[in-house]
mmCIF file of C-alpha atoms in Angstrom:
data_model
loop_
_atom_site.group_PDB
_atom_site.id
_atom_site.type_symbol
_atom_site.label_atom_id
_atom_site.label_comp_id
_atom_site.label_asym_id
_atom_site.label_seq_id
_atom_site.Cartn_x
_atom_site.Cartn_y
_atom_site.Cartn_z
ATOM 1 C CA MET A 1 0.000 0.000 0.000
ATOM 2 C CA GLU A 2 1.275 3.466 -0.869
ATOM 3 C CA ILE A 3 1.240 5.685 2.203
ATOM 4 C CA ARG A 4 0.358 9.338 1.619
ATOM 5 C CA SER A 5 -1.241 10.504 4.887
ATOM 6 C CA VAL A 6 0.045 10.047 8.421
ATOM 7 C CA GLY A 7 -1.730 10.513 11.749
ATOM 8 C CA ILE A 8 0.453 11.094 14.805
ATOM 9 C CA VAL A 9 -0.797 10.649 18.367
ATOM 10 C CA GLY A 10 1.090 12.847 20.838
ATOM 11 C CA ALA A 11 2.598 16.283 20.211
ATOM 12 C CA GLY A 12 5.516 15.996 22.616
ATOM 13 C CA GLN A 13 9.181 16.007 21.666
ATOM 14 C CA MET A 14 8.976 12.748 19.712
ATOM 15 C CA GLY A 15 5.615 13.414 18.050
ATOM 16 C CA SER A 16 6.767 16.874 16.963
ATOM 17 C CA GLY A 17 9.966 15.503 15.467
ATOM 18 C CA ILE A 18 8.103 12.733 13.640
ATOM 19 C CA ALA A 19 5.602 15.256 12.237
ATOM 20 C CA HIS A 20 8.537 17.426 11.101
ATOM 21 C CA VAL A 21 10.292 14.706 9.079
ATOM 22 C CA PHE A 22 7.102 13.316 7.533
ATOM 23 C CA ALA A 23 5.875 16.746 6.399
ATOM 24 C CA GLN A 24 9.305 17.513 4.975
ATOM 25 C CA ALA A 25 9.253 14.231 3.045
ATOM 26 C CA GLY A 26 5.947 15.161 1.367
ATOM 27 C CA TYR A 27 3.398 13.346 3.544
ATOM 28 C CA ASP A 28 0.164 14.959 4.739
ATOM 29 C CA VAL A 29 0.363 15.020 8.547
ATOM 30 C CA LEU A 30 -2.454 15.188 11.087
ATOM 31 C CA LEU A 31 -1.066 15.736 14.589
ATOM 32 C CA ASN A 32 -3.188 14.951 17.637
ATOM 33 C CA ASP A 33 -2.790 15.780 21.317
ATOM 34 C CA ILE A 34 -5.033 15.980 24.390
ATOM 35 C CA ASN A 35 -4.673 19.748 24.780
ATOM 36 C CA ALA A 36 -4.582 22.733 22.433
ATOM 37 C CA GLU A 37 -1.559 24.299 24.133
ATOM 38 C CA GLY A 38 0.498 21.176 23.413
ATOM 39 C CA LEU A 39 -0.419 21.332 19.739
ATOM 40 C CA GLU A 40 0.384 25.038 19.531
ATOM 41 C CA LYS A 41 3.795 24.502 21.151
ATOM 42 C CA SER A 42 4.500 21.595 18.829
ATOM 43 C CA VAL A 43 3.783 23.568 15.648
ATOM 44 C CA GLY A 44 5.915 26.430 16.976
ATOM 45 C CA LEU A 45 8.793 24.054 17.686
ATOM 46 C CA ILE A 46 8.577 22.499 14.225
ATOM 47 C CA ALA A 47 8.552 25.973 12.619
ATOM 48 C CA ARG A 48 11.634 27.055 14.618
ATOM 49 C CA ASN A 49 13.516 23.886 13.725
ATOM 50 C CA MET A 50 12.687 24.306 10.047
ATOM 51 C CA ASP A 51 13.783 27.944 10.215
ATOM 52 C CA ARG A 52 17.151 26.713 11.502
ATOM 53 C CA GLN A 53 17.360 24.302 8.575
ATOM 54 C CA VAL A 54 16.737 27.214 6.189
ATOM 55 C CA GLN A 55 19.465 29.284 7.891
ATOM 56 C CA ARG A 56 21.896 26.376 7.551
ATOM 57 C CA GLU A 57 20.851 25.948 3.899
ATOM 58 C CA LYS A 58 19.644 22.374 4.486
ATOM 59 C CA ILE A 59 16.266 23.291 2.938
ATOM 60 C CA THR A 60 14.900 26.314 1.053
ATOM 61 C CA ALA A 61 12.321 28.747 2.428
ATOM 62 C CA ALA A 62 9.841 27.410 -0.157
ATOM 63 C CA GLU A 63 10.406 23.830 1.027
ATOM 64 C CA ARG A 64 9.861 24.948 4.625
ATOM 65 C CA ASP A 65 6.609 26.706 3.735
ATOM 66 C CA ALA A 66 5.348 23.689 1.778
ATOM 67 C CA ALA A 67 6.201 21.314 4.658
ATOM 68 C CA MET A 68 4.502 23.503 7.265
ATOM 69 C CA ALA A 69 1.387 23.677 5.059
ATOM 70 C CA ARG A 70 1.167 19.864 5.150
ATOM 71 C CA ILE A 71 0.784 19.806 8.952
ATOM 72 C CA ARG A 72 -2.698 19.983 10.439
ATOM 73 C CA THR A 73 -3.653 19.526 14.096
ATOM 74 C CA THR A 74 -6.665 18.127 15.908
ATOM 75 C CA LEU A 75 -7.832 17.485 19.456
ATOM 76 C CA ALA A 76 -10.167 14.736 18.206
ATOM 77 C CA LEU A 77 -8.380 11.385 18.109
ATOM 78 C CA PRO A 78 -11.010 9.720 15.829
ATOM 79 C CA GLU A 79 -10.065 12.158 13.020
ATOM 80 C CA LEU A 80 -6.808 10.222 12.604
ATOM 81 C CA GLY A 81 -8.849 7.231 11.408
ATOM 82 C CA ALA A 82 -8.750 8.359 7.767
ATOM 83 C CA SER A 83 -4.922 8.229 7.667
ATOM 84 C CA ASP A 84 -2.988 5.572 5.738
ATOM 85 C CA LEU A 85 -0.542 5.221 8.635
ATOM 86 C CA VAL A 86 -1.001 6.021 12.326
ATOM 87 C CA ILE A 87 1.989 6.483 14.638
ATOM 88 C CA GLU A 88 1.328 6.470 18.385
ATOM 89 C CA ALA A 89 3.965 8.624 20.111
ATOM 90 C CA ALA A 90 2.367 9.093 23.523
ATOM 91 C CA THR A 91 4.029 8.592 26.905
ATOM 92 C CA GLU A 92 5.914 5.323 27.568
ATOM 93 C CA ASN A 93 3.063 3.761 29.522
ATOM 94 C CA GLU A 94 1.423 0.588 28.266
ATOM 95 C CA ALA A 95 -2.004 1.279 29.780
ATOM 96 C CA VAL A 96 -2.108 4.709 28.100
ATOM 97 C CA LYS A 97 -1.210 3.159 24.746
ATOM 98 C CA HIS A 98 -3.926 0.495 25.043
ATOM 99 C CA LYS A 99 -6.474 3.208 25.848
ATOM 100 C CA ILE A 100 -5.450 5.258 22.783
ATOM 101 C CA PHE A 101 -5.712 2.247 20.454
ATOM 102 C CA ALA A 102 -9.104 1.263 21.902
ATOM 103 C CA GLU A 103 -10.480 4.747 21.181
ATOM 104 C CA LEU A 104 -8.943 4.867 17.719
ATOM 105 C CA LEU A 105 -9.800 1.382 16.377
ATOM 106 C CA PRO A 106 -13.500 1.938 15.523
ATOM 107 C CA HIS A 107 -12.517 4.843 13.253
ATOM 108 C CA LEU A 108 -9.654 3.233 11.296
ATOM 109 C CA ARG A 109 -9.982 2.128 7.699
ATOM 110 C CA PRO A 110 -9.376 -1.629 7.175
ATOM 111 C CA GLU A 111 -6.098 -1.007 5.322
ATOM 112 C CA THR A 112 -4.628 1.520 7.799
ATOM 113 C CA ILE A 113 -1.277 0.487 9.292
ATOM 114 C CA LEU A 114 -1.060 1.045 13.043
ATOM 115 C CA THR A 115 2.323 1.598 14.715
ATOM 116 C CA SER A 116 3.846 2.577 18.049
ATOM 117 C CA ASN A 117 6.953 4.651 18.637
ATOM 118 C CA THR A 118 7.482 2.760 21.921
ATOM 119 C CA SER A 119 11.115 2.436 22.953
ATOM 120 C CA SER A 120 10.690 -0.788 24.913
ATOM 121 C CA ILE A 121 7.148 -2.231 25.221
ATOM 122 C CA SER A 122 6.210 -5.539 23.553
ATOM 123 C CA ILE A 123 4.841 -4.956 20.050
ATOM 124 C CA THR A 124 3.172 -8.372 20.049
ATOM 125 C CA ARG A 125 1.310 -7.530 23.262
ATOM 126 C CA LEU A 126 0.213 -4.095 22.009
ATOM 127 C CA ALA A 127 -0.896 -5.600 18.683
ATOM 128 C CA SER A 128 -2.883 -8.392 20.348
ATOM 129 C CA ARG A 129 -5.304 -5.863 21.822
ATOM 130 C CA THR A 130 -6.132 -4.406 18.381
ATOM 131 C CA ASP A 131 -8.208 -5.682 15.447
ATOM 132 C CA ARG A 132 -5.178 -5.715 13.107
ATOM 133 C CA PRO A 133 -2.126 -7.479 14.624
ATOM 134 C CA GLU A 134 -0.917 -8.295 11.101
ATOM 135 C CA LYS A 135 -0.888 -4.536 10.281
ATOM 136 C CA PHE A 136 0.754 -3.464 13.552
ATOM 137 C CA MET A 137 4.459 -2.685 14.023
ATOM 138 C CA GLY A 138 6.957 -0.931 16.212
ATOM 139 C CA PHE A 139 8.197 2.225 14.472
ATOM 140 C CA HIS A 140 10.850 3.564 16.823
ATOM 141 C CA PHE A 141 12.461 6.913 15.963
ATOM 142 C CA MET A 142 15.480 8.304 17.804
ATOM 143 C CA ASN A 143 15.556 11.691 19.517
ATOM 144 C CA PRO A 144 15.976 14.341 18.099
ATOM 145 C CA VAL A 145 14.063 12.887 15.146
ATOM 146 C CA PRO A 146 15.085 15.438 12.458
ATOM 147 C CA VAL A 147 18.775 14.811 13.238
ATOM 148 C CA MET A 148 19.054 11.092 14.070
ATOM 149 C CA GLN A 149 19.354 8.750 11.097
ATOM 150 C CA LEU A 150 18.143 5.475 12.604
ATOM 151 C CA VAL A 151 14.620 4.044 12.762
ATOM 152 C CA GLU A 152 14.062 0.685 14.457
ATOM 153 C CA LEU A 153 11.430 -1.479 12.730
ATOM 154 C CA ILE A 154 10.001 -4.078 15.111
ATOM 155 C CA ARG A 155 7.728 -6.853 13.880
ATOM 156 C CA GLY A 156 5.286 -8.450 16.289
ATOM 157 C CA ILE A 157 4.707 -12.189 16.015
ATOM 158 C CA ALA A 158 1.700 -11.582 13.713
ATOM 159 C CA THR A 159 3.052 -8.710 11.558
ATOM 160 C CA ASP A 160 2.815 -9.561 7.855
ATOM 161 C CA ALA A 161 5.496 -9.004 5.202
ATOM 162 C CA GLU A 162 3.447 -6.380 3.327
ATOM 163 C CA THR A 163 3.256 -4.142 6.416
ATOM 164 C CA TYR A 164 6.993 -4.455 7.028
ATOM 165 C CA ASP A 165 7.807 -3.680 3.378
ATOM 166 C CA SER A 166 5.502 -0.633 3.420
ATOM 167 C CA LEU A 167 7.249 0.842 6.468
ATOM 168 C CA LEU A 168 10.679 0.004 5.090
ATOM 169 C CA ALA A 169 9.793 2.073 2.004
ATOM 170 C CA VAL A 170 8.582 4.932 4.226
ATOM 171 C CA VAL A 171 11.896 4.988 6.113
ATOM 172 C CA GLY A 172 13.713 5.242 2.786
ATOM 173 C CA LYS A 173 11.495 8.119 1.665
ATOM 174 C CA LEU A 174 12.273 9.923 4.938
ATOM 175 C CA GLY A 175 15.973 9.650 4.060
ATOM 176 C CA LYS A 176 16.693 7.554 7.141
ATOM 177 C CA THR A 177 18.148 4.085 7.746
ATOM 178 C CA ALA A 178 16.091 1.179 9.078
ATOM 179 C CA ALA A 179 17.351 -1.434 11.526
ATOM 180 C CA SER A 180 15.181 -4.524 11.926
ATOM 181 C CA ALA A 181 14.780 -5.644 15.532
ATOM 182 C CA GLU A 182 13.089 -8.671 17.016
ATOM 183 C CA ASP A 183 10.308 -8.094 19.528
ATOM 184 C CA PHE A 184 12.238 -8.502 22.775
ATOM 185 C CA PRO A 185 12.314 -5.959 25.623
ATOM 186 C CA ALA A 186 13.845 -2.595 24.586
ATOM 187 C CA PHE A 187 14.766 -3.910 21.088
ATOM 188 C CA ILE A 188 18.356 -3.038 20.015
ATOM 189 C CA VAL A 189 19.328 0.540 20.869
ATOM 190 C CA ASN A 190 17.833 0.733 24.350
ATOM 191 C CA ARG A 191 18.754 -2.874 25.204
ATOM 192 C CA ILE A 192 22.376 -1.715 24.955
ATOM 193 C CA LEU A 193 22.116 1.991 25.844
ATOM 194 C CA MET A 194 19.933 1.918 28.966
ATOM 195 C CA PRO A 195 22.006 -0.589 30.966
ATOM 196 C CA MET A 196 25.041 1.624 30.237
ATOM 197 C CA ILE A 197 23.187 4.677 31.592
ATOM 198 C CA ASN A 198 21.958 2.648 34.580
ATOM 199 C CA GLU A 199 25.536 1.511 35.280
ATOM 200 C CA ALA A 200 26.689 5.142 35.159
ATOM 201 C CA VAL A 201 24.032 5.963 37.790
ATOM 202 C CA TYR A 202 25.292 3.038 39.925
ATOM 203 C CA THR A 203 28.834 4.407 39.536
ATOM 204 C CA LEU A 204 27.557 7.718 40.914
ATOM 205 C CA TYR A 205 25.438 6.003 43.606
ATOM 206 C CA GLU A 206 28.420 3.988 44.870
ATOM 207 C CA GLY A 207 30.690 7.042 44.974
ATOM 208 C CA VAL A 208 33.113 5.775 42.340
ATOM 209 C CA GLY A 209 32.931 9.113 40.534
ATOM 210 C CA SER A 210 31.086 12.426 40.504
ATOM 211 C CA VAL A 211 28.601 13.464 37.810
ATOM 212 C CA LYS A 212 31.330 15.539 36.145
ATOM 213 C CA SER A 213 34.034 12.861 36.277
ATOM 214 C CA ILE A 214 31.705 10.102 34.989
ATOM 215 C CA ASP A 215 30.543 12.165 32.022
ATOM 216 C CA GLU A 216 34.030 13.454 31.186
ATOM 217 C CA SER A 217 35.433 9.918 31.389
ATOM 218 C CA LEU A 218 33.018 8.576 28.785
ATOM 219 C CA LYS A 219 33.307 11.633 26.535
ATOM 220 C CA LEU A 220 37.103 11.725 26.547
ATOM 221 C CA GLY A 221 37.874 8.062 27.273
ATOM 222 C CA ALA A 222 35.333 6.405 24.983
ATOM 223 C CA ASN A 223 34.792 9.285 22.515
ATOM 224 C CA HIS A 224 31.076 9.546 23.291
ATOM 225 C CA PRO A 225 29.583 12.868 22.121
ATOM 226 C CA MET A 226 27.608 13.168 25.379
ATOM 227 C CA GLY A 227 28.260 11.700 28.847
ATOM 228 C CA PRO A 228 25.798 9.018 30.054
ATOM 229 C CA LEU A 229 24.306 11.156 32.842
ATOM 230 C CA GLU A 230 23.952 14.153 30.531
ATOM 231 C CA LEU A 231 22.298 11.834 28.009
ATOM 232 C CA ALA A 232 19.938 10.471 30.678
ATOM 233 C CA ASP A 233 18.837 14.036 31.441
ATOM 234 C CA PHE A 234 18.283 14.646 27.729
ATOM 235 C CA ILE A 235 16.172 11.482 27.320
ATOM 236 C CA GLY A 236 14.259 11.994 30.594
ATOM 237 C CA LEU A 237 14.990 10.056 33.780
ATOM 238 C CA ASP A 238 11.390 8.810 33.932
ATOM 239 C CA THR A 239 11.794 7.302 30.459
ATOM 240 C CA CYS A 240 15.125 5.714 31.441
ATOM 241 C CA LEU A 241 13.536 4.195 34.542
ATOM 242 C CA ALA A 242 10.515 2.937 32.591
ATOM 243 C CA ILE A 243 12.765 1.173 30.069
ATOM 244 C CA MET A 244 14.930 -0.370 32.800
ATOM 245 C CA ASN A 245 11.766 -1.688 34.468
ATOM 246 C CA VAL A 246 10.644 -3.219 31.155
ATOM 247 C CA LEU A 247 14.049 -4.896 30.780
ATOM 248 C CA HIS A 248 14.063 -6.115 34.389
ATOM 249 C CA ASP A 249 10.486 -7.428 34.242
ATOM 250 C CA GLY A 250 10.741 -8.878 30.738
ATOM 251 C CA LEU A 251 14.104 -10.618 31.010
ATOM 252 C CA ALA A 252 14.085 -11.438 34.763
ATOM 253 C CA ASP A 253 17.814 -10.785 35.079
ATOM 254 C CA THR A 254 19.226 -8.858 38.056
ATOM 255 C CA LYS A 255 21.711 -7.083 35.802
ATOM 256 C CA TYR A 256 18.785 -4.929 34.625
ATOM 257 C CA ARG A 257 17.750 -3.841 38.147
ATOM 258 C CA PRO A 258 17.209 -0.052 38.063
ATOM 259 C CA CYS A 259 19.619 1.837 40.293
ATOM 260 C CA PRO A 260 17.875 3.085 43.475
ATOM 261 C CA LEU A 261 19.326 6.554 42.850
ATOM 262 C CA LEU A 262 17.607 6.704 39.441
ATOM 263 C CA THR A 263 14.327 5.786 41.148
ATOM 264 C CA LYS A 264 14.912 8.462 43.803
ATOM 265 C CA TYR A 265 15.467 11.209 41.209
ATOM 266 C CA VAL A 266 12.233 10.246 39.441
ATOM 267 C CA GLU A 267 10.359 10.237 42.763
ATOM 268 C CA ALA A 268 11.672 13.757 43.386
ATOM 269 C CA GLY A 269 10.352 14.894 40.006
ATOM 270 C CA TRP A 270 13.900 15.642 38.853
ATOM 271 C CA LEU A 271 13.469 14.179 35.386
ATOM 272 C CA GLY A 272 16.247 16.002 33.548
ATOM 273 C CA ARG A 273 16.096 18.825 31.048
ATOM 274 C CA LYS A 274 12.311 18.842 30.764
ATOM 275 C CA THR A 275 11.931 19.694 34.476
ATOM 276 C CA GLN A 276 15.114 21.819 34.657
ATOM 277 C CA ARG A 277 16.722 19.428 37.149
ATOM 278 C CA GLY A 278 18.135 15.939 36.934
ATOM 279 C CA PHE A 279 21.764 14.921 37.285
ATOM 280 C CA TYR A 280 22.379 18.539 36.284
ATOM 281 C CA ASP A 281 20.568 21.714 37.319
ATOM 282 C CA TYR A 282 19.593 23.658 34.178
ATOM 283 C CA ARG A 283 18.058 26.707 35.816
ATOM 284 C CA GLY A 284 21.165 28.870 35.419
ATOM 285 C CA GLU A 285 23.175 29.898 32.374
ATOM 286 C CA VAL A 286 25.384 26.792 32.619
ATOM 287 C CA PRO A 287 24.248 23.305 33.728
ATOM 288 C CA VAL A 288 25.582 22.477 37.204
ATOM 289 C CA PRO A 289 25.916 18.880 38.551
ATOM 290 C CA THR A 290 23.448 18.111 41.329
ATOM 291 C CA ARG A 291 25.786 15.599 42.991
#
């Protein structure tokens, strides 16, 4: 099936980035969120990011204007039912995702492909609660979406070849690279990345190093562009904890036990950049380590 229109559920950081790249690639985008302010902020963010692309001569002003004109917004989830492809990019909470799909299903066309941008939750389990497990897939973009080249494609146990091939073609049209992952907890990227971040938090928790020394060690000693604690703040500590819990629950291995300090930060509401405090305090001109 040729995909021309895309419905996106969730106008947060990921949903906004996904809307950006699809509109730029020529798709008609309908972006949904539960509140009007979220949609307004999302469109503003996409416009600013496209303006930066124009300034850097990555796209022309005409291309920016055409892409922005392809983005529409709605507070009514059922309106996404007419789309060829629906991408759920809501919070990393399985119950929330099931609720969204339940509300959306009666309004979908029979041929519509349904996907989730989940970073860790079982695609097979999500698909089993829908009326189209053969047309359901994991469609996991990396943050920030306009910059990162990888998209993980995750087939559930019932996903058919036609659905996979359709999404593989979409990834190519977006100018990105697809990596096929099996449907096991956290897939590929987060199966490797999150335990590293969790181990960095344990290194801090056990007093082996400070926030600054841990991040500098990985940046300068392993040539990582960003230290693991800085990266955790960028991703969101609540998201990191949620993925570690999925790994721990799904694989039943103690090596995936979330660090108690990570749990404590989330309990405090210090979730990283989005709350202005995490392993760094972002309220001043320069981020300052909080430990």
